[in-house]
Coordinates of C-alpha atoms in Angstrom, one line a residue:
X519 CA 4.2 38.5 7.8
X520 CA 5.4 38.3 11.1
X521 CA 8.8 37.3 12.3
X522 CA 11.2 36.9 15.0
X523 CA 14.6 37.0 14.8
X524 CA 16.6 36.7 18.1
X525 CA 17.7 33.8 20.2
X526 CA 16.0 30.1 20.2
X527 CA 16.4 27.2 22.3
X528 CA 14.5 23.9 19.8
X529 CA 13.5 20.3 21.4
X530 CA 12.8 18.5 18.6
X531 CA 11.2 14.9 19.8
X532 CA 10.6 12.2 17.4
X533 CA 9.3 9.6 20.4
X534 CA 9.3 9.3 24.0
X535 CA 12.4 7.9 24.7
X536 CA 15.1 10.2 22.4
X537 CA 15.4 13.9 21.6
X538 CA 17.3 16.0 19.9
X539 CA 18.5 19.3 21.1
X540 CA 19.9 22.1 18.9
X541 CA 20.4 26.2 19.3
X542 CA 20.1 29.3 16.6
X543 CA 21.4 32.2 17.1
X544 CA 19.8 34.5 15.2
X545 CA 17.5 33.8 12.1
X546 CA 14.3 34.8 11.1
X547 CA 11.2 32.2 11.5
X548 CA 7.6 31.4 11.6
X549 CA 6.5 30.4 15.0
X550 CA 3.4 28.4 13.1
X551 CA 5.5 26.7 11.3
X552 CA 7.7 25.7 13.9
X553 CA 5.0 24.0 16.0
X554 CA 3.4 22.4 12.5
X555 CA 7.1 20.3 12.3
X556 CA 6.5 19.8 16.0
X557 CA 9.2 21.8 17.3
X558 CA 9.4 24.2 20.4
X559 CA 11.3 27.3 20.9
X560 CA 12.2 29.4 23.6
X561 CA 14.2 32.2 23.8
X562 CA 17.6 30.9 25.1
X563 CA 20.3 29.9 24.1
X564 CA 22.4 26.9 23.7
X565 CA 26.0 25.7 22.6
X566 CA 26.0 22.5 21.8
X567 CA 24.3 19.2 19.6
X568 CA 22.7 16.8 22.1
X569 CA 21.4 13.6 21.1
X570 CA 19.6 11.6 24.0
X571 CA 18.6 7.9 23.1
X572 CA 17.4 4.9 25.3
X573 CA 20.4 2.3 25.0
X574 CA 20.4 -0.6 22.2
X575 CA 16.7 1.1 21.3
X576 CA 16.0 1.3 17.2
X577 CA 13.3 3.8 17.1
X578 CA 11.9 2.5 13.8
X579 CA 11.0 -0.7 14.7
X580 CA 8.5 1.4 16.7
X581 CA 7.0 2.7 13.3
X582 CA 4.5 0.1 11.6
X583 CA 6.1 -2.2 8.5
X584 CA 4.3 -0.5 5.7
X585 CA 4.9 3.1 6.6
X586 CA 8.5 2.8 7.2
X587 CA 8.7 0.8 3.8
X588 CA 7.1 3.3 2.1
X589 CA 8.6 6.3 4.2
X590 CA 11.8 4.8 3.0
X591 CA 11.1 4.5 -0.8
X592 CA 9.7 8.0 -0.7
X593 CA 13.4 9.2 0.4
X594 CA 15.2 7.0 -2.0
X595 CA 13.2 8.6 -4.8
X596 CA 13.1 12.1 -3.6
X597 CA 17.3 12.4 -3.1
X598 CA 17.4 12.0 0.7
X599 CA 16.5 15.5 1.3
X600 CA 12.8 15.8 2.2
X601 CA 10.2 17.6 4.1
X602 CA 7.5 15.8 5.7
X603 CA 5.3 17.3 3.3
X604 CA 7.2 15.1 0.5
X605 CA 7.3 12.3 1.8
X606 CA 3.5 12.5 2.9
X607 CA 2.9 13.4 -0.9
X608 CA 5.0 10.9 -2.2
X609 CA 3.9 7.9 -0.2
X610 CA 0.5 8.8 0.2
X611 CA 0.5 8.6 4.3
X612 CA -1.0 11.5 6.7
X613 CA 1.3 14.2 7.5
X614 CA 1.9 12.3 11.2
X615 CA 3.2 9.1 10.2
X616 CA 5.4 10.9 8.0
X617 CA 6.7 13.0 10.3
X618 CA 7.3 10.0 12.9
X619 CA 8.9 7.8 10.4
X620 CA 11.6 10.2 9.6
X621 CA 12.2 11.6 13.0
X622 CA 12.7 7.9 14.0
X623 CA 14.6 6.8 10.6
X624 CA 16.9 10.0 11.1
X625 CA 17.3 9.6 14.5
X626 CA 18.7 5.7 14.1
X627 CA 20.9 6.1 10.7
X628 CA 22.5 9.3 11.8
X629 CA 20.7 11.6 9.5
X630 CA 20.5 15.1 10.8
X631 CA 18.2 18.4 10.3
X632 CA 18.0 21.5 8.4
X633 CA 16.0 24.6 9.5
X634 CA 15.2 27.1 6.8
X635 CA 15.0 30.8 6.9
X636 CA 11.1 30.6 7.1
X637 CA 11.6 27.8 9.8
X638 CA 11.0 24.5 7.6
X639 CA 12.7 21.6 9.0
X640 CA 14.1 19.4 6.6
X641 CA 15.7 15.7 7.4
X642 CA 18.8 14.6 5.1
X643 CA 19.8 11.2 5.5
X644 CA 23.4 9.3 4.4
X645 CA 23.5 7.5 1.3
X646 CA 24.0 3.8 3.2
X647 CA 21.1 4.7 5.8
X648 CA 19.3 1.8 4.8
X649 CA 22.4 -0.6 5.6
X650 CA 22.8 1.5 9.1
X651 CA 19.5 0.9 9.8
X652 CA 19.6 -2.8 8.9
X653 CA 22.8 -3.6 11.0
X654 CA 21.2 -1.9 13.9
X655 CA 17.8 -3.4 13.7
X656 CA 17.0 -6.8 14.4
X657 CA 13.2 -6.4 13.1
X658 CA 14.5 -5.6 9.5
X659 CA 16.5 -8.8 9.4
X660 CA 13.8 -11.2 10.0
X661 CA 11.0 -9.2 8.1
X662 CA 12.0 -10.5 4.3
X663 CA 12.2 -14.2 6.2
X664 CA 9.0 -13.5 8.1
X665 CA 7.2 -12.3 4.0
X666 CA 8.9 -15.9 3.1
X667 CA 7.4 -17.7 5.2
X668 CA 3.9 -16.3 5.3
X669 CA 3.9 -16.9 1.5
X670 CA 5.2 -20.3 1.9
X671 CA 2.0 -20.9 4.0
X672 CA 0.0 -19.6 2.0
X673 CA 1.2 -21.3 -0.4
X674 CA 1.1 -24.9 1.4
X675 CA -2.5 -24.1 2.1
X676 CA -3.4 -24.0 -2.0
X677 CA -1.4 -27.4 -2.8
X678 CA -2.9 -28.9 0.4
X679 CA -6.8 -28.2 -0.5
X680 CA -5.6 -29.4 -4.2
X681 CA -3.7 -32.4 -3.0
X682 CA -7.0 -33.1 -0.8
X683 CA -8.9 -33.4 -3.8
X684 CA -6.6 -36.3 -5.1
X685 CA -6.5 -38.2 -1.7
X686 CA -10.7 -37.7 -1.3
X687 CA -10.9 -39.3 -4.5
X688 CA -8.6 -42.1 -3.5
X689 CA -10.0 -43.1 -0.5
X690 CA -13.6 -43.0 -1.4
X691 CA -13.2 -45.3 -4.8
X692 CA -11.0 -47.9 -2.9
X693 CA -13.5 -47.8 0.5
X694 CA -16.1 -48.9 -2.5
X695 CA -13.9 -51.1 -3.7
X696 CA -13.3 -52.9 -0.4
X697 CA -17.2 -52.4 0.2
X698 CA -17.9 -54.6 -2.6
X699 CA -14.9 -57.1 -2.5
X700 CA -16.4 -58.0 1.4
X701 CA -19.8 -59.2 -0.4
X702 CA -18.4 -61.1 -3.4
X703 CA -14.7 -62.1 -3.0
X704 CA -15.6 -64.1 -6.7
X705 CA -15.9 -60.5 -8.3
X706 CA -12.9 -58.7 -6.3
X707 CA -10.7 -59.3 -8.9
X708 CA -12.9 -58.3 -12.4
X709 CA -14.7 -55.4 -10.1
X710 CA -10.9 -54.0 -9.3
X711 CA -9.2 -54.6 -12.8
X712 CA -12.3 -52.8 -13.9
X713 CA -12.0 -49.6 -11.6
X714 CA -8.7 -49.0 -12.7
X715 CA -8.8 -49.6 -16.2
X716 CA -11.9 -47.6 -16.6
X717 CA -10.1 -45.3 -19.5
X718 CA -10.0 -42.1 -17.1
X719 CA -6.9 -40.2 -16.9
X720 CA -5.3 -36.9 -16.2
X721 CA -2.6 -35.2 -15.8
X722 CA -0.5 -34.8 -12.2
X723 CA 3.2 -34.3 -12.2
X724 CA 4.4 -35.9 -9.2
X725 CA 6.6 -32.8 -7.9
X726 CA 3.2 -31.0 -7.3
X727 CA 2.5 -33.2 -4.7
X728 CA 5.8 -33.3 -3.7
X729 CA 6.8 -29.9 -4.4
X730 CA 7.7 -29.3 -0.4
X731 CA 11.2 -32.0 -1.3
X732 CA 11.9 -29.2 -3.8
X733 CA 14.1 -26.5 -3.0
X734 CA 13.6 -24.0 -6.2
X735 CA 10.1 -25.2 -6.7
X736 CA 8.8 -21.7 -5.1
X737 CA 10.8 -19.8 -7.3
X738 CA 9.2 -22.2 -10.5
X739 CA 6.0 -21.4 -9.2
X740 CA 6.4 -17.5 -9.3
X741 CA 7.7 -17.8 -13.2
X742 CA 4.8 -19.5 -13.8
X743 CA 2.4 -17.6 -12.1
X744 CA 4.1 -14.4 -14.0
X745 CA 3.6 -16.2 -17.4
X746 CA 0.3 -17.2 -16.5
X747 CA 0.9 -20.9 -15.9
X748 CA -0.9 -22.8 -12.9
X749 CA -0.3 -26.6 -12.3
X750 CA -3.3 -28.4 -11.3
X751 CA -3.1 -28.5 -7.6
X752 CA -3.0 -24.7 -7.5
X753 CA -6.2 -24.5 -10.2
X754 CA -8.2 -26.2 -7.3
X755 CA -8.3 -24.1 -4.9
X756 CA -7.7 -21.1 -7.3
X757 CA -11.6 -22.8 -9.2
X758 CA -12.9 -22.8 -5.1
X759 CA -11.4 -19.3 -3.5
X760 CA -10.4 -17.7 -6.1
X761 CA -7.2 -16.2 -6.6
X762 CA -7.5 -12.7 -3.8
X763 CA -8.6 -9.1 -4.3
X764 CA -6.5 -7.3 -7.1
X765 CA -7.4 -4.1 -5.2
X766 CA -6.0 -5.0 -2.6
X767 CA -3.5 -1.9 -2.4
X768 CA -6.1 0.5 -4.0
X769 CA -6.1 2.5 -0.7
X770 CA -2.3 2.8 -0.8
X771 CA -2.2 3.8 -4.8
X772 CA -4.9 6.3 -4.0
X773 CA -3.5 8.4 -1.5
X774 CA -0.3 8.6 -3.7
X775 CA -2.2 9.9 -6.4
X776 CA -3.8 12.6 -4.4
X777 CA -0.8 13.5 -2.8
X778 CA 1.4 13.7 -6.0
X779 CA -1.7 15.8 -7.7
X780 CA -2.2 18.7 -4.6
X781 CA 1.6 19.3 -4.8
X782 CA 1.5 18.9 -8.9
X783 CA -0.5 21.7 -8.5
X784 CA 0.9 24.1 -5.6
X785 CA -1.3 22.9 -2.9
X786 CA -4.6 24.2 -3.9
X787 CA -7.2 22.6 -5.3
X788 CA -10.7 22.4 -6.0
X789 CA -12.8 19.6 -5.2
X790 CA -14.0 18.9 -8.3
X791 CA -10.0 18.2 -9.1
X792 CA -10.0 15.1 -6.1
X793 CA -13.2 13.6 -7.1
X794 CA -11.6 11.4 -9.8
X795 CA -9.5 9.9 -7.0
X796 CA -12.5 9.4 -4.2
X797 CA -15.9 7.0 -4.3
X798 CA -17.8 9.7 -4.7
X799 CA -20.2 7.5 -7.3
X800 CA -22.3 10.2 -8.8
X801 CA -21.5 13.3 -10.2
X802 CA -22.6 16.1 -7.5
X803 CA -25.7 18.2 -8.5
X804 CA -25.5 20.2 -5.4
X805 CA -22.6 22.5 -3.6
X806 CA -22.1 19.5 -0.7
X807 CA -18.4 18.8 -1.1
X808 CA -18.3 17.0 2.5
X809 CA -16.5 13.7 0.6
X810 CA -13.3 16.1 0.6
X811 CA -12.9 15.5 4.3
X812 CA -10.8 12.5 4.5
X813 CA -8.1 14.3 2.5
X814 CA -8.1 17.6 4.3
X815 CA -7.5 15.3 7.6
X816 CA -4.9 13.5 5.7
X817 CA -3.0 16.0 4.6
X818 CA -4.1 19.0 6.8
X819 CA -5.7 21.0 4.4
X820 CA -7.9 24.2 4.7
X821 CA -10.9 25.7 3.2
X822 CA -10.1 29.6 1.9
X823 CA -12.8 31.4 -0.4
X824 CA -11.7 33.2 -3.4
X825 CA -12.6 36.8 -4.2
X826 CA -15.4 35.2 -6.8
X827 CA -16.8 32.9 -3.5
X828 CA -15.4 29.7 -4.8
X829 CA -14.2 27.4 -1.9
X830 CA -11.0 26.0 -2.7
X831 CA -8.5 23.9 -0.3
X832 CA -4.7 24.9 0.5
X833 CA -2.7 22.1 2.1
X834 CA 0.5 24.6 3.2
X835 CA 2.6 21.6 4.0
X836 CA 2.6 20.0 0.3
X837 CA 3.7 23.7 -0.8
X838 CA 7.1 23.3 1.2
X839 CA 9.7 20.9 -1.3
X840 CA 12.5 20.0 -0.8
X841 CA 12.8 18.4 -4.4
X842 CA 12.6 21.0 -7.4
X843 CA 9.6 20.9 -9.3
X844 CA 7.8 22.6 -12.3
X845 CA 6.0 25.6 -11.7
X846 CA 2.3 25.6 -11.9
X847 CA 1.1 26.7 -15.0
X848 CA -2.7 28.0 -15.4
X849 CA -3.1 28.1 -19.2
X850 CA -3.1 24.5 -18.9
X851 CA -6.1 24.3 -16.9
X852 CA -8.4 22.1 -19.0
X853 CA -8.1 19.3 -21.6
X854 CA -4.3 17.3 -20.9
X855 CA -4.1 19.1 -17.5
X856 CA -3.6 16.3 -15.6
X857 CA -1.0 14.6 -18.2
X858 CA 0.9 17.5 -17.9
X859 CA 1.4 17.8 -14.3
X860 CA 3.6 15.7 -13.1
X861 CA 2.5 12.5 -15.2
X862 CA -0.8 12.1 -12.7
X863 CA -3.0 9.5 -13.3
X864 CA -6.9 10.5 -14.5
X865 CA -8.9 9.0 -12.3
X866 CA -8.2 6.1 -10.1
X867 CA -9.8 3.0 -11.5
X868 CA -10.4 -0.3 -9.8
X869 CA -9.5 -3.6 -11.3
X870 CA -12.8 -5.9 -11.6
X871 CA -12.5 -9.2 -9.6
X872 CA -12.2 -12.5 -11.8
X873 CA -13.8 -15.7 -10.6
X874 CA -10.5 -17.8 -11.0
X875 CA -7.6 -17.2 -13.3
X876 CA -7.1 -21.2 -14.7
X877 CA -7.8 -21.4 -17.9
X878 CA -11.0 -23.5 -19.6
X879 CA -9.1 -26.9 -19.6
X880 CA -8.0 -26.3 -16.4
X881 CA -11.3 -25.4 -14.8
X882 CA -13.1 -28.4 -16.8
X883 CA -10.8 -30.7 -15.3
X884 CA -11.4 -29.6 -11.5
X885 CA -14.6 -29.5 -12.2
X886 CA -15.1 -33.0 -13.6
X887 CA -13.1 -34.4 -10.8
X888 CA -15.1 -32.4 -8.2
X889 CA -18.2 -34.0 -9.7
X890 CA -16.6 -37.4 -9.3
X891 CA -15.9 -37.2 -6.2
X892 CA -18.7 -35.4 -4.8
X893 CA -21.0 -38.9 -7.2
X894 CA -18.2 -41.4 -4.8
X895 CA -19.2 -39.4 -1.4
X896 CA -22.4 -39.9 -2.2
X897 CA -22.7 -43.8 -4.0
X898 CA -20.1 -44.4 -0.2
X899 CA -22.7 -42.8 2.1
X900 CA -25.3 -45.0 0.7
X901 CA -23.3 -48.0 1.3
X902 CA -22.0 -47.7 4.6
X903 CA -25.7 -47.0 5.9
X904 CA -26.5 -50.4 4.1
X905 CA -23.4 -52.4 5.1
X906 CA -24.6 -56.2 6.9
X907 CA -21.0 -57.5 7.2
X908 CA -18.4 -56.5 9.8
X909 CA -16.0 -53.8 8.2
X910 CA -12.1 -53.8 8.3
X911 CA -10.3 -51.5 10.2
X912 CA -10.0 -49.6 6.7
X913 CA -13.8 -49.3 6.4
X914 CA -13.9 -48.1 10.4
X915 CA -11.7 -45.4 10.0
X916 CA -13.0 -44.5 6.5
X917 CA -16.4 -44.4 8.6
X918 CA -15.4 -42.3 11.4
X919 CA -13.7 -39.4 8.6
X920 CA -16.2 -39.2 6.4
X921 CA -18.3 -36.7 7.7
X922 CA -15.3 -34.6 6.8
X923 CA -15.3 -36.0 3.2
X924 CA -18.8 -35.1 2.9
X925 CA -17.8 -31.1 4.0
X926 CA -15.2 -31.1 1.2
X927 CA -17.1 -32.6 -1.0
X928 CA -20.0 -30.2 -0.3
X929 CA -17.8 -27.2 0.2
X930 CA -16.0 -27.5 -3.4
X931 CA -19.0 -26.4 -5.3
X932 CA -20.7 -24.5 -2.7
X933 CA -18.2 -22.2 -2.2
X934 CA -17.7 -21.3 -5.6
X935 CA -21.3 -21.0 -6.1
X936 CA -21.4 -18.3 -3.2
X937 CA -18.1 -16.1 -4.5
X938 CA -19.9 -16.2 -8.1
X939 CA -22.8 -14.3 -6.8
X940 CA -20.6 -11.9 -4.8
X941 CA -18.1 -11.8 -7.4
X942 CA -20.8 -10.3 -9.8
X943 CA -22.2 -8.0 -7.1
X944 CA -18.9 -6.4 -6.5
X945 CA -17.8 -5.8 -10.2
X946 CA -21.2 -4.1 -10.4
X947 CA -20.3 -1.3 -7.5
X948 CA -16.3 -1.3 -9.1
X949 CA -17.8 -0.4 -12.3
X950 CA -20.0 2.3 -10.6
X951 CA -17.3 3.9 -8.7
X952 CA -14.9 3.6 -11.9
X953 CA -18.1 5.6 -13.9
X954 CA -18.5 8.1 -11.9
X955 CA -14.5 8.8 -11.4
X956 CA -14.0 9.0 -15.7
X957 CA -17.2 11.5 -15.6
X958 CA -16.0 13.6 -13.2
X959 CA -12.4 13.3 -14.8
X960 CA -13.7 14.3 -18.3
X961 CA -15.6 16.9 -16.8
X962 CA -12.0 18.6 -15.7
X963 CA -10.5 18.2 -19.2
X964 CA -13.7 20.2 -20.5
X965 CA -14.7 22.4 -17.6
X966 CA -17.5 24.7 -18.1
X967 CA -17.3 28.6 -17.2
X968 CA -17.8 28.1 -13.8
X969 CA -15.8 25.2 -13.0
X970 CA -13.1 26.8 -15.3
X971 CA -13.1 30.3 -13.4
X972 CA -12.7 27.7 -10.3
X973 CA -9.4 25.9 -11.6
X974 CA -8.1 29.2 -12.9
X975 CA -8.4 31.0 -9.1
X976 CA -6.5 27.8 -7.9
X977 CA -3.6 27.9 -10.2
X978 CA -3.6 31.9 -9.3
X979 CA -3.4 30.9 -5.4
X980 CA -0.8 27.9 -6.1
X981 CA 2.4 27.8 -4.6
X982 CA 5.2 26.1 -4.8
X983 CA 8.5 26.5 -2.2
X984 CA 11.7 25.1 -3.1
X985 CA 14.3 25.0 0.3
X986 CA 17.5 25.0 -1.3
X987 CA 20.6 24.5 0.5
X988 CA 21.2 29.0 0.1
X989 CA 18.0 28.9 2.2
X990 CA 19.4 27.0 4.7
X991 CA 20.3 28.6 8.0
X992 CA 21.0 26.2 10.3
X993 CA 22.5 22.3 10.5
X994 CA 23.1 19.8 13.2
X995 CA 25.2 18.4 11.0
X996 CA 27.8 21.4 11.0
X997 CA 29.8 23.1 14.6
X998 CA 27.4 25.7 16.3
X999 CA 30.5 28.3 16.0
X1000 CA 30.7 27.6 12.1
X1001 CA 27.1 28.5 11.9
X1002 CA 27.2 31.3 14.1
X1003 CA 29.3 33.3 11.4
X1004 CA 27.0 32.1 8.7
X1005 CA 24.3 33.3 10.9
X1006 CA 25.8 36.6 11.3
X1007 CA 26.2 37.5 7.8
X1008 CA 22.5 36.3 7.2
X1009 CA 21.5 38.9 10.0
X1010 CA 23.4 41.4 8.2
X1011 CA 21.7 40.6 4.7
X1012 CA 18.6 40.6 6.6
X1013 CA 19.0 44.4 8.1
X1014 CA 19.7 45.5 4.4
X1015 CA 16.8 44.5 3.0
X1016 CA 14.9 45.7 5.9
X1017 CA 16.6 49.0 5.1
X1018 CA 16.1 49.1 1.7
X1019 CA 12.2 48.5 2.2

């Protein structure tokens, strides 16, 4: 393999408006390798550290929310000594965003480089980076009250469309009411005592109307919600939208999966071994393998053919670790494979979507007074077409809102009608896709000869690269002239071996 060992000038630049500027004197590297961690060389040399930044300029608020989040917790679980090729495995994102998170992150919570003998570039960050980063960046202080508010909405939107319900129902019965006591002021009193004593009752606490006067109602809410209580305000619009997609992070949980599986298993595969993990929904007759793609952009993988012909797919930077693994074993190909390496998941499996989650009782009860209030919107139309005395200003503004109390009265069962169909429709493809994901996973815990041969010729071309620190040859977190004595020994180890071959 080829190498170079002389002189090198290195620009390493995480955005457009910082770089950072470091010098070797003499190691050996890879210059492929170099430009895959998106690094330059040139032969010159250099004394000194330089860091040039923009002034008051955090470069991670540059980086989007959720891959700085999950660049972050891939960091705090791998040590704070990664490759981009970790944290790409670890948090699932493309080997770009990776690298741009923690050129950024490093660059703003003075973490600092390592270069390898083979040229890997590793980023090491302080153990209170995450407090730098927050005292420096105004972004990460109002993010957590940004989430708090969104959910509050959110949140303000389900009691609302519940407390709606209530106030429909309210305003229709007493327009009837008033209706009727215009034409006979004789029955006003019988008609009213009747309405209200009519034996109907149920059950509304007044703080979930009032639950916005309540400081630690939110946090109430969540215990509930966690012990799978709902109050009745919240069953209302949970009976009419539903309460949101449970796979709603299935995208993120994937690409962690096959991220933690390629580098489980020295960064080749075959791809019969991702298939559990894609929508691919029936089990390939043919050679096509096309539904592989996504991943080898991801992750920048590779076709290679074996000596049998088999096509297999190397991702070289999820061989490059930072963090000491297991090595690959091939005698496990087969049945428990997967449960051995690295505690991966079979297959990926989608949850099925439930229509609401209130209970019977609760559902009965929005149900019954949907009904009721969708008979009053009706019996209410009926009369204010057939009105003959002048109304009250009650009755005229009742009359001018109630093509909006018709919507919501329409709306409350015709929306749930609507998801019902759809609900079923989807659970039908997430039980397809979830199918064909446990076939092609049980066909990897008993593969036949060919398949086995296949897995066998992967395990045989794994490989797995830990950088420790002895493999380290260069730091700008240490003096150039400290390193240039280190350097010099290395040289001299380097020549011996060359000697000895």
């Amino acid at each position: 393999m080829a190498a170079i060992s002389t002189c090198f000038f290195f620009t390493v630049r995480p955005t457009n408006t910082q770089s950072i500027v470091f010098s070797r004197k003499s190691f050996v590297l890879k210059p492929s390798r170099i430009h895959s961690q998106g690094l330059r060389y040139r032969s010159k040399r250099r004394s000194s550290v330089n860091f040039v930044r923009a002034s008051g300029l955090v470069e991670s608020d540059n980086v989007p929310s959720d891959v700085r989040k999950r660049a972050m917790e891939a960091v705090d679980a791998l040590g704070k000594r990664v490759t981009v090729g970790d944290v790409a495995s670890k948090a699932g994102l493309q080997l770009t965003q990776a690298q741009k998170a923690l050129q950024a992150l490093a660059s703003d919570t003075n973490g600092f480089l390592e270069v390898s003998d083979e040229g890997d570039v590793l980023y090491v960050f302080p153990k209170d980076y995450r407090s730098n980063l927050t005292a420096k960046s105004f972004r990460m202080k109002i993010e957590p009250l940004l989430e708090k508010a969104k959910l509050a909405g959110e949140y303000l939107v389900r009691v609302s469309f519940g407390t709606a319900l209530i106030a429909s129902i309210v305003i229709v019965y007493t327009t009837i009411i008033a209706i009727l006591s215009s034409r006979s002021e004789e029955d006003n009193r019988g008609r009213r005592g009747r309405s209200y004593d009519s034996g109907f009752s149920f059950y509304l606490s007044p703080t979930d109307l009032f639950w916005y006067w309540d400081p630690y109602y939110y946090r109430r809410r969540r215990v509930r919600e966690e012990s799978g209580g709902m109050n009745f305000i919240e069953s209302v619009f949970s009976f009419v939208f539903g309460d949101g997609d449970p796979n709603q992070e299935i995208e993120e949980e994937r690409w962690k999966l096959i991220g933690k599986y390629i580098s489980s298993n020295g960064g080749v595969v075959a791809a019969e071994e991702l298939a559990p993990f894609l929508d691919v929904e029936t089990p390939n007759k043919t050679d096509d393998e096309s539904y592989i793609l996504p991943v080898l952009l991801r992750f920048d993988g590779q076709p290679e053919v074996d000596e049998e012909g088999n096509i297999l797919y190397r991702f070289p930077s999820l061989q490059r670790t930072a963090a000491p693994q297991r090595s690959v074993r091939k005698e496990y190909v087969g049945k428990r494979w997967t449960d051995w390496v690295g505690q991966v998941e079979r297959f990926l499996q989608e949850k099925k979507l439930q229509f609401s989650k209130t209970s019977s009782s609760e559902r009965a009860l929005v149900i019954g007074l949907g009904g009721l209030n969708l008979f009053g919107v009706i019996v209410l139309g009926t009369m204010l077409k057939n009105m003959t005395v002048s109304p009250s200003n009650f009755i005229s503004f009742v009359s001018e809102i109630f093509p909006l109390l018709q919507i919501y009265a329409g709306s409350f069962f015709t929306i749930p009608l609507i998801r019902w169909f759809l609900v079923r429709k989807r659970n039908g493809e997430i039980e397809r896709r979830n199918r064909a994901r446990e076939q092609y996973a049980r066909a990897l815990e008993r593969p036949n000869v060919s398949l086995r041969r296949k897995l066998l010729s992967a395990r045989d071309m794994a490989q797995r690269t830990f950088i420790g620190q002895e493999r380290i040859v260069y730091s700008t977190d240490k003096d150039l002239y400290e390193q240039d004595y280190d350097a010099q020994q290395w040289e001299q180890r380097f020549r011996e071996i060359e000697k000895s071959e």
